[in-house]
Backbone as a printed PyTorch tensor [residue, N CA C, xyz], in Angstrom:
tensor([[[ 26.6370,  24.1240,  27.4160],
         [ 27.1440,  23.0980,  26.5230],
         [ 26.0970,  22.8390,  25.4370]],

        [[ 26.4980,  22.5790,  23.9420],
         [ 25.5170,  22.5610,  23.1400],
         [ 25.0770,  21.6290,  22.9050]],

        [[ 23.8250,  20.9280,  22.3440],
         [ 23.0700,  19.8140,  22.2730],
         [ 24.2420,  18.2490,  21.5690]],

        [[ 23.8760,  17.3440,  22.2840],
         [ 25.6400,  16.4300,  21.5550],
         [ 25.2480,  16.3600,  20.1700]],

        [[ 23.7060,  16.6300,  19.9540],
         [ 24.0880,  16.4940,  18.3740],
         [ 24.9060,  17.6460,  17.2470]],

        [[ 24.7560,  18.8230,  17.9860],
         [ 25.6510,  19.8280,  17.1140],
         [ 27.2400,  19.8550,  18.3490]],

        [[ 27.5850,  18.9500,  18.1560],
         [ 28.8330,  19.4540,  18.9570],
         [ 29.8300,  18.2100,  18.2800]],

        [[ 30.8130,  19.1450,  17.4840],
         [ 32.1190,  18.8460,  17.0480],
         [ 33.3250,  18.2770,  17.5590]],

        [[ 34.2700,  17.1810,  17.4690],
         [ 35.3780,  17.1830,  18.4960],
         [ 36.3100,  17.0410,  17.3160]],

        [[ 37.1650,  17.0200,  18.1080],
         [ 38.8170,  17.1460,  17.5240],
         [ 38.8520,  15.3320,  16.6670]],

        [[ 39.6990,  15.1780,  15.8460],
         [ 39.7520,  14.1710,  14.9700],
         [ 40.9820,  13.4220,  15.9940]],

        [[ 41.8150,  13.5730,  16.6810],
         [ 42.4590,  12.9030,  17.4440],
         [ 41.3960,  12.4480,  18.8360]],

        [[ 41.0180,  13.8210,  19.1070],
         [ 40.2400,  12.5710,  20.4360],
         [ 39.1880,  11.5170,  19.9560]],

        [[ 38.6260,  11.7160,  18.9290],
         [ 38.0270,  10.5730,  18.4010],
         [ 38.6750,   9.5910,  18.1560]],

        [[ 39.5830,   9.5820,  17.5940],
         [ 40.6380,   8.3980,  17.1080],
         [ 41.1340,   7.5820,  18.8410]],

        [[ 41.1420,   8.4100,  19.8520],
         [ 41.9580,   7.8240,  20.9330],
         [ 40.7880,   7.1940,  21.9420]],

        [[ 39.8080,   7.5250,  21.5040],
         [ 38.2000,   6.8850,  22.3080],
         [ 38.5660,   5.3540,  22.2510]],

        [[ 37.9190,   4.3640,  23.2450],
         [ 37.6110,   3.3990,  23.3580],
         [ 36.7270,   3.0780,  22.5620]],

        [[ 36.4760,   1.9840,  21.8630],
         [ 34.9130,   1.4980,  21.7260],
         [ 34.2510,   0.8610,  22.4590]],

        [[ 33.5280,   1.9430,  22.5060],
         [ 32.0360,   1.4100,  23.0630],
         [ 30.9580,   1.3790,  22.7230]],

        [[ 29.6430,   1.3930,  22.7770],
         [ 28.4990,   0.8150,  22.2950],
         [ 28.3430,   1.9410,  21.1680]],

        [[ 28.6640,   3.4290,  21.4810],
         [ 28.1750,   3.9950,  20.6000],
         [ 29.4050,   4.3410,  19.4040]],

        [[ 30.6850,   4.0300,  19.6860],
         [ 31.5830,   3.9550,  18.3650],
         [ 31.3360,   2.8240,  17.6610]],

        [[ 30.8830,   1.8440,  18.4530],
         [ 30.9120,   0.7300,  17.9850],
         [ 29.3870,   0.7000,  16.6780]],

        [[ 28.8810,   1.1110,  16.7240],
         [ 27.3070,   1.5800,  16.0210],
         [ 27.9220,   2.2760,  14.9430]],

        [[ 28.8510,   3.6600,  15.0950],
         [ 29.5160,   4.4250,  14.2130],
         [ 30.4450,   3.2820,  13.1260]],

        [[ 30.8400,   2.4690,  13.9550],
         [ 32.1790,   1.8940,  13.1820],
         [ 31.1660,   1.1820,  11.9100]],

        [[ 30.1720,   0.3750,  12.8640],
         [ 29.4300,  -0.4650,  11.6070],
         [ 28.7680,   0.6820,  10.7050]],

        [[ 28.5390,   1.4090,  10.8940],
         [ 27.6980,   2.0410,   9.8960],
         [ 28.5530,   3.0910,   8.8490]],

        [[ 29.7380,   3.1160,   9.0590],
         [ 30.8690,   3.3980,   8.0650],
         [ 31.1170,   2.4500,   7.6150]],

        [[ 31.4000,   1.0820,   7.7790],
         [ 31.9080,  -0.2350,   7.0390],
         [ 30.4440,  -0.0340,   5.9790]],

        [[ 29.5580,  -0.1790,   6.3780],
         [ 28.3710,  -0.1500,   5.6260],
         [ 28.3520,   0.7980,   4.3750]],

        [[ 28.6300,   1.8010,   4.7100],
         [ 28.8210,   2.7010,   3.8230],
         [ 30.0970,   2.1720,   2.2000]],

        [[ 31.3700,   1.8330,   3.1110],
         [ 32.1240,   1.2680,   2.5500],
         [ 31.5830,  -0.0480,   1.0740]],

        [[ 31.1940,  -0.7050,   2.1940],
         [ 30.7180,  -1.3940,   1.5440],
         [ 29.7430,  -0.7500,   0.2470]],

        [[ 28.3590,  -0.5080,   0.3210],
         [ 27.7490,  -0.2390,  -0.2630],
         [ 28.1110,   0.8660,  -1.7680]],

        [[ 29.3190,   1.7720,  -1.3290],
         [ 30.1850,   2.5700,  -2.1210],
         [ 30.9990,   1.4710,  -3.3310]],

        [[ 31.5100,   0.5890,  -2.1870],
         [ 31.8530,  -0.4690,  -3.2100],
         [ 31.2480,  -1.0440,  -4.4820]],

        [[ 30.3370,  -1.7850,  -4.2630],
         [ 28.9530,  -2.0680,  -4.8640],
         [ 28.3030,  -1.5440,  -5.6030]],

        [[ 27.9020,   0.0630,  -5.0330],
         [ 27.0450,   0.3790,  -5.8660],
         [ 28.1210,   1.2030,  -7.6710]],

        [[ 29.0810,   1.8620,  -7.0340],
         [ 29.9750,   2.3910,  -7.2830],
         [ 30.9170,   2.1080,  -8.3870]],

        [[ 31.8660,   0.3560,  -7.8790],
         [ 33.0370,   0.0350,  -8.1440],
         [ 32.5200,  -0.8600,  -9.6440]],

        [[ 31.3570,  -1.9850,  -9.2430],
         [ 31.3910,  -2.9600,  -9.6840],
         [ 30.8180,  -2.6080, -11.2480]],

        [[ 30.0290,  -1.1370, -11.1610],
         [ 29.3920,  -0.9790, -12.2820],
         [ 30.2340,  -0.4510, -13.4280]],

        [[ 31.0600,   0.0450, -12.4660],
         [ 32.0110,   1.0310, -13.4180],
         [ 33.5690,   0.2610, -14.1010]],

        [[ 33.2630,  -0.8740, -13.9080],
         [ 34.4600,  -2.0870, -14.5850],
         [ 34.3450,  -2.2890, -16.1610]],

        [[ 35.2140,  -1.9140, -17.2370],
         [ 35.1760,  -2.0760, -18.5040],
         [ 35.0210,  -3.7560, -18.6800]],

        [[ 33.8290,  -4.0100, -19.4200],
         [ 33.8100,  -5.3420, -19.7670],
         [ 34.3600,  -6.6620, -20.3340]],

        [[ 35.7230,  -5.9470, -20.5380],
         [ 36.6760,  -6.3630, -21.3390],
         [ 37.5360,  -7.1350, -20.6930]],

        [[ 37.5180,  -6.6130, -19.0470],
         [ 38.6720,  -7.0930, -18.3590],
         [ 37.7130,  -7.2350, -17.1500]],

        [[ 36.7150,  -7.8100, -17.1250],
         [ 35.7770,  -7.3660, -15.7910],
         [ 35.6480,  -8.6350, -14.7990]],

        [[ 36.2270,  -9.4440, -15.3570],
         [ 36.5730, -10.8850, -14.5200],
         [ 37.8920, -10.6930, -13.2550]],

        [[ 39.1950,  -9.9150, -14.3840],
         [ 40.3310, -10.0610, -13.7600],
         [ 39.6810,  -8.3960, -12.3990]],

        [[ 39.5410,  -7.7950, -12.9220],
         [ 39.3120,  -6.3020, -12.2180],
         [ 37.8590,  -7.0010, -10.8330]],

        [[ 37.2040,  -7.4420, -11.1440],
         [ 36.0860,  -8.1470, -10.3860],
         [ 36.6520,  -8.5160,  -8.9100]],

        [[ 37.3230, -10.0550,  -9.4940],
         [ 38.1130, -10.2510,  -8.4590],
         [ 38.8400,  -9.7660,  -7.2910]],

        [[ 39.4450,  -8.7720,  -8.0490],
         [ 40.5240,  -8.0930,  -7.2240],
         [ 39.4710,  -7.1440,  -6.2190]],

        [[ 37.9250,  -6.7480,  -6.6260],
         [ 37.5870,  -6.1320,  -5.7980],
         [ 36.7470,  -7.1240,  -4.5940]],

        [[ 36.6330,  -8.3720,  -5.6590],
         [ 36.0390,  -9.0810,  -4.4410],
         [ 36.7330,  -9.7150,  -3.2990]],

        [[ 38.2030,  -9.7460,  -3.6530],
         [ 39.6490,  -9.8590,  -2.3550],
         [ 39.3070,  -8.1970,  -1.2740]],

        [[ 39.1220,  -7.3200,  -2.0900],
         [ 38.9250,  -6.1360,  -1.0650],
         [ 37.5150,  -6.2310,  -0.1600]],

        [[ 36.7330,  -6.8680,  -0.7820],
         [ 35.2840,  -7.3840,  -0.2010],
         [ 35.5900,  -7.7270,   1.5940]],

        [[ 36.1450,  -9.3980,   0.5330],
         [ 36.9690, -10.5410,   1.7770],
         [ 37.1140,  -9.5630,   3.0120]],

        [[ 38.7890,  -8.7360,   2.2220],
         [ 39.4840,  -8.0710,   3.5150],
         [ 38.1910,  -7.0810,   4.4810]],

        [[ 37.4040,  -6.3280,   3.4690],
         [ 36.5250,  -6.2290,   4.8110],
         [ 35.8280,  -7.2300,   5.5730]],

        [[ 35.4800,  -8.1610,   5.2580],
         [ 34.1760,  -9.0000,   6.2400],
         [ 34.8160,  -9.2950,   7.4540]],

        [[ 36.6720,  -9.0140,   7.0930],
         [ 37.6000,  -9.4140,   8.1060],
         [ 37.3480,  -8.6010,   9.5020]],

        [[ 37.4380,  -7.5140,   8.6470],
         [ 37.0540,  -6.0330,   9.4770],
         [ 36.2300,  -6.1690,  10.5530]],

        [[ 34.9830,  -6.2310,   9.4620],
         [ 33.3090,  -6.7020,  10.4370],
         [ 33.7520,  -7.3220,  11.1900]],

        [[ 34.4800,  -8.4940,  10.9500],
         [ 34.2390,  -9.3330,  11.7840],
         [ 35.1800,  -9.7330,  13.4340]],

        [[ 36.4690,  -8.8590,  13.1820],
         [ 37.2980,  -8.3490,  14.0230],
         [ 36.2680,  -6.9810,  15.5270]],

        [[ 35.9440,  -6.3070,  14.2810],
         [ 34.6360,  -5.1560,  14.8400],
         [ 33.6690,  -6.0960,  16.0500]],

        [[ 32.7760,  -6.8710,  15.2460],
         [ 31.8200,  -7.4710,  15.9130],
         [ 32.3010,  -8.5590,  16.8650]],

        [[ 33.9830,  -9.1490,  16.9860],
         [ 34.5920,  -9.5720,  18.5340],
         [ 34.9010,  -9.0410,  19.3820]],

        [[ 34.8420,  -7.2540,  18.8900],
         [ 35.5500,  -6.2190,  19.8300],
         [ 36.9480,  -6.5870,  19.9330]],

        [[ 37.7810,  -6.8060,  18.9300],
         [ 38.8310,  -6.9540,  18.7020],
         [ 39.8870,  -5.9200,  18.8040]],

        [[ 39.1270,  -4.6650,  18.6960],
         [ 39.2790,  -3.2100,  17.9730],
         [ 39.3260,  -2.5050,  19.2280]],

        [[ 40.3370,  -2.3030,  19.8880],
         [ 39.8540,  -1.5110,  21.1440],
         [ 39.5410,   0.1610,  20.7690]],

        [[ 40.4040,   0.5620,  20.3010],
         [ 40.2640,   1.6810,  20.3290],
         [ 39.7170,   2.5080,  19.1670]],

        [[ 39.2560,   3.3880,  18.0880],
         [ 38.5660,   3.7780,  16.9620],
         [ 39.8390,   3.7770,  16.3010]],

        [[ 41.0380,   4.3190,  16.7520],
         [ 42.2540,   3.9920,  15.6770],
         [ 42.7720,   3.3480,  15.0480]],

        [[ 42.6250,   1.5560,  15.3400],
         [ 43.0810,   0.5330,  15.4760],
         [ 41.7510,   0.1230,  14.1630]],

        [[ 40.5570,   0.8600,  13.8620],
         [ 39.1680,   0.2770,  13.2230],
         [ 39.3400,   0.9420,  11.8040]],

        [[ 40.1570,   2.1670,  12.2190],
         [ 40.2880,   3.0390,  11.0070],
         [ 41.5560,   3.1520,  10.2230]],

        [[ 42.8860,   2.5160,  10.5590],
         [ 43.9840,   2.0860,  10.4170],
         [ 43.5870,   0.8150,   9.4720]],

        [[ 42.6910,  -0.1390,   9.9970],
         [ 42.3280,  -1.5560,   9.1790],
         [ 41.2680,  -0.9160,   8.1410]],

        [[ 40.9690,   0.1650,   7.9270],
         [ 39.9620,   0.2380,   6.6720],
         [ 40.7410,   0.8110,   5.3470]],

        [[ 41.9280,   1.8620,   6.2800],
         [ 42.2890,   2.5500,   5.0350],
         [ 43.8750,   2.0080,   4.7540]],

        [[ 44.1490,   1.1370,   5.6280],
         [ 44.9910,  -0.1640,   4.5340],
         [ 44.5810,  -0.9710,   3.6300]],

        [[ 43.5320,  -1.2480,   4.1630],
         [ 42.5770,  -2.1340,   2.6860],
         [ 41.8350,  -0.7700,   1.4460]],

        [[ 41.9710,  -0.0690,   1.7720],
         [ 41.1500,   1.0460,   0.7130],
         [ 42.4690,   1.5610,   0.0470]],

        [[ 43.6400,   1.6150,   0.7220],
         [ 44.8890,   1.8120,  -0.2480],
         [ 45.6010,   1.3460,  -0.7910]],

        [[ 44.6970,  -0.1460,  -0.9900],
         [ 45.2070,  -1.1270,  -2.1410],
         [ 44.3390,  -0.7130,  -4.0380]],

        [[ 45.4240,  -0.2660,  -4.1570],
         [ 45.0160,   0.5520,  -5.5740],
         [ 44.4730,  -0.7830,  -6.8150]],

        [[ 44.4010,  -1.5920,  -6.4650],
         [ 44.3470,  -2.6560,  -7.5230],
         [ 42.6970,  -2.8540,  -7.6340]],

        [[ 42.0500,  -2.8960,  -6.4910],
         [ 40.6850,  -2.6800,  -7.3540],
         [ 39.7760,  -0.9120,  -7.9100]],

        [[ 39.5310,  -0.7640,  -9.0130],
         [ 39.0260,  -0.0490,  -9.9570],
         [ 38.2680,   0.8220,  -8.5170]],

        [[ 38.4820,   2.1530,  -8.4270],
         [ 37.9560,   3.6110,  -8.0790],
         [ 38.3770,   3.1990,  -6.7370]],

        [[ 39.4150,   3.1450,  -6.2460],
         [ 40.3220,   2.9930,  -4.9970],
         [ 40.2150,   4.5050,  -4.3660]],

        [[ 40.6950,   5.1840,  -5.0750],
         [ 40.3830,   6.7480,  -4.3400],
         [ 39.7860,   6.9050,  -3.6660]],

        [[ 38.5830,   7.0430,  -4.9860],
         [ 37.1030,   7.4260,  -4.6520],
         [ 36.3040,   6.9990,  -3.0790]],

        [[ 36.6550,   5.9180,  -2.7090],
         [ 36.4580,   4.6140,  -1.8270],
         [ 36.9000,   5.6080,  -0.3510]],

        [[ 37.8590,   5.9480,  -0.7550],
         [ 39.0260,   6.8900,   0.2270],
         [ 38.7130,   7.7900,   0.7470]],

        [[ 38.1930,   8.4330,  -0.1140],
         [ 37.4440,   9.5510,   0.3140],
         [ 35.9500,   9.7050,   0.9690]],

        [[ 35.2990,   8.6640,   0.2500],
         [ 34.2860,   8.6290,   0.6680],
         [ 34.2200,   7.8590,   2.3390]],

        [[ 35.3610,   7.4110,   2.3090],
         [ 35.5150,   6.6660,   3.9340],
         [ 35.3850,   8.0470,   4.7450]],

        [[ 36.7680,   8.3880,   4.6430],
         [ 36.8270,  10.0780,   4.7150],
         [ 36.2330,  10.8620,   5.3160]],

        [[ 35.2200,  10.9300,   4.4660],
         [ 33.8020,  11.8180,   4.5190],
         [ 32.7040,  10.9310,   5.5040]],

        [[ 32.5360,   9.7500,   5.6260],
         [ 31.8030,   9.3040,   6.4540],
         [ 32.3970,   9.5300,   7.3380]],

        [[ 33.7370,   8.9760,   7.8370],
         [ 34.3540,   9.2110,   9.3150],
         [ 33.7550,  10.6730,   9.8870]],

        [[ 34.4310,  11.2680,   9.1660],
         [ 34.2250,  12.5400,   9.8200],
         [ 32.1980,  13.7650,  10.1470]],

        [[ 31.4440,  12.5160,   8.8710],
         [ 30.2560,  13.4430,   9.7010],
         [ 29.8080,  12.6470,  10.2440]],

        [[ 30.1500,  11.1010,  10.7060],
         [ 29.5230,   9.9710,  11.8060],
         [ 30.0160,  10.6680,  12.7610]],

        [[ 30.8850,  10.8390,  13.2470],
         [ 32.0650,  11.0840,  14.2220],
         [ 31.9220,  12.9060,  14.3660]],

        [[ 31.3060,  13.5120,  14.5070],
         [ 31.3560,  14.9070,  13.9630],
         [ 32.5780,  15.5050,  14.2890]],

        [[ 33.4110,  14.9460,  13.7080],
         [ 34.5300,  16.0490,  13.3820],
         [ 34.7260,  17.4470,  13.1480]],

        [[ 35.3970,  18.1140,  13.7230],
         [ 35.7180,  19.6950,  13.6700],
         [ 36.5600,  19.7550,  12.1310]],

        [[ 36.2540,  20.6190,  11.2480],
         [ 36.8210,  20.5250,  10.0040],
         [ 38.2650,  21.9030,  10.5760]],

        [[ 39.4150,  21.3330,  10.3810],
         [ 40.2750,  22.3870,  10.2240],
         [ 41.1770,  23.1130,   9.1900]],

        [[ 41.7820,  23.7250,   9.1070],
         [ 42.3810,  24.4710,   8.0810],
         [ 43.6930,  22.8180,   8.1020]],

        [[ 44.6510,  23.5200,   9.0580],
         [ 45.9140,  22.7300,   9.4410],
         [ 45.3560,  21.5900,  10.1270]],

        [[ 45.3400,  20.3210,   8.9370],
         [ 44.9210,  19.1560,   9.6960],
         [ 45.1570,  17.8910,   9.2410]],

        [[ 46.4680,  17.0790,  10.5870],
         [ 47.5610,  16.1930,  10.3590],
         [ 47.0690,  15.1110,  10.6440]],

        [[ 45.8340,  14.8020,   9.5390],
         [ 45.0610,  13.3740,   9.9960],
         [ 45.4640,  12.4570,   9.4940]],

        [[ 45.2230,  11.4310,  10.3390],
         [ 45.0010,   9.8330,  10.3730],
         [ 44.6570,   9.4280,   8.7650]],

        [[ 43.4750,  10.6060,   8.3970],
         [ 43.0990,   9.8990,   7.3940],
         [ 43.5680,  10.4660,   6.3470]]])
C-alpha cells in the first residue's frame, strides 16, 4: 500500500466519508481558501463605478459563508457532501463579480486537499 500521502481516492468515496477530525481540518482549510480567493481576488477587481452596489453583494456571499464555518465548527455537517453542497450553492450565486473563478478554484482545492483521482469520465458533485 502506498504512503497515504501519495494515495488518490475516488471523488465519491470522499464525498460519502463522515467527518471527522481529519475532513474536518480539510473542510476548514478549503473555506479558507474560499475565502481568501474572495478577498484577495473579487474585491480588487470591482469597477469603481459601481463598487458599493457589486461590494455588497459580495459581502452577502461573505455572510453566507461564516454560515458555513459556522455550521462546520458545530459539526452540523455530517458527512463531506452535505459541506460541499453548502459551498457551491453559495459560489453559484452569480451576482457577486468573478463567481466562476471562485468555482473553480473551490474545485481545485477540493480535489488536491482531498487527493482526488483525476478521471477522464467524471460525474462530479462538483
Amino acid at each position: 500500500m502506498p504512503p497515504r500521502s501519495h494515495q488518490h481516492y475516488k471523488e465519491s468515496e470522499i464525498l460519502g466519508r463522515q467527518i471527522g477530525s481529519d475532513e474536518m481540518l480539510k473542510c476548514e482549510f478549503i473555506l479558507l481558501k474560499v475565502y481568501c480567493h474572495l478577498e484577495n481576488n473579487v474585491f480588487l477587481n470591482i469597477p469603481h463605478e459601481n463598487y458599493a452596489e457589486q461590494a455588497s453583494q459580495c459581502l452577502e456571499k461573505l455572510r453566507k459563508l461564516d454560515k458555513i464555518k459556522k455550521t462546520l465548527m458545530e459539526k452540523k455537517y455530517r458527512q463531506v457532501e452535505e459541506f460541499v453542497r453548502a459551498v457551491k450553492g453559495i459560489l453559484q450565486d452569480s451576482e457577486c463579480n468573478a463567481s466562476d473563478l471562485t468555482r473553480e478554484e473551490f474545485k481545485k482545492q477540493f480535489k488536491e486537499v482531498f487527493a482526488i483521482q483525476t478521471t477522464c469520465l467524471s460525474s462530479s458533485l462538483l
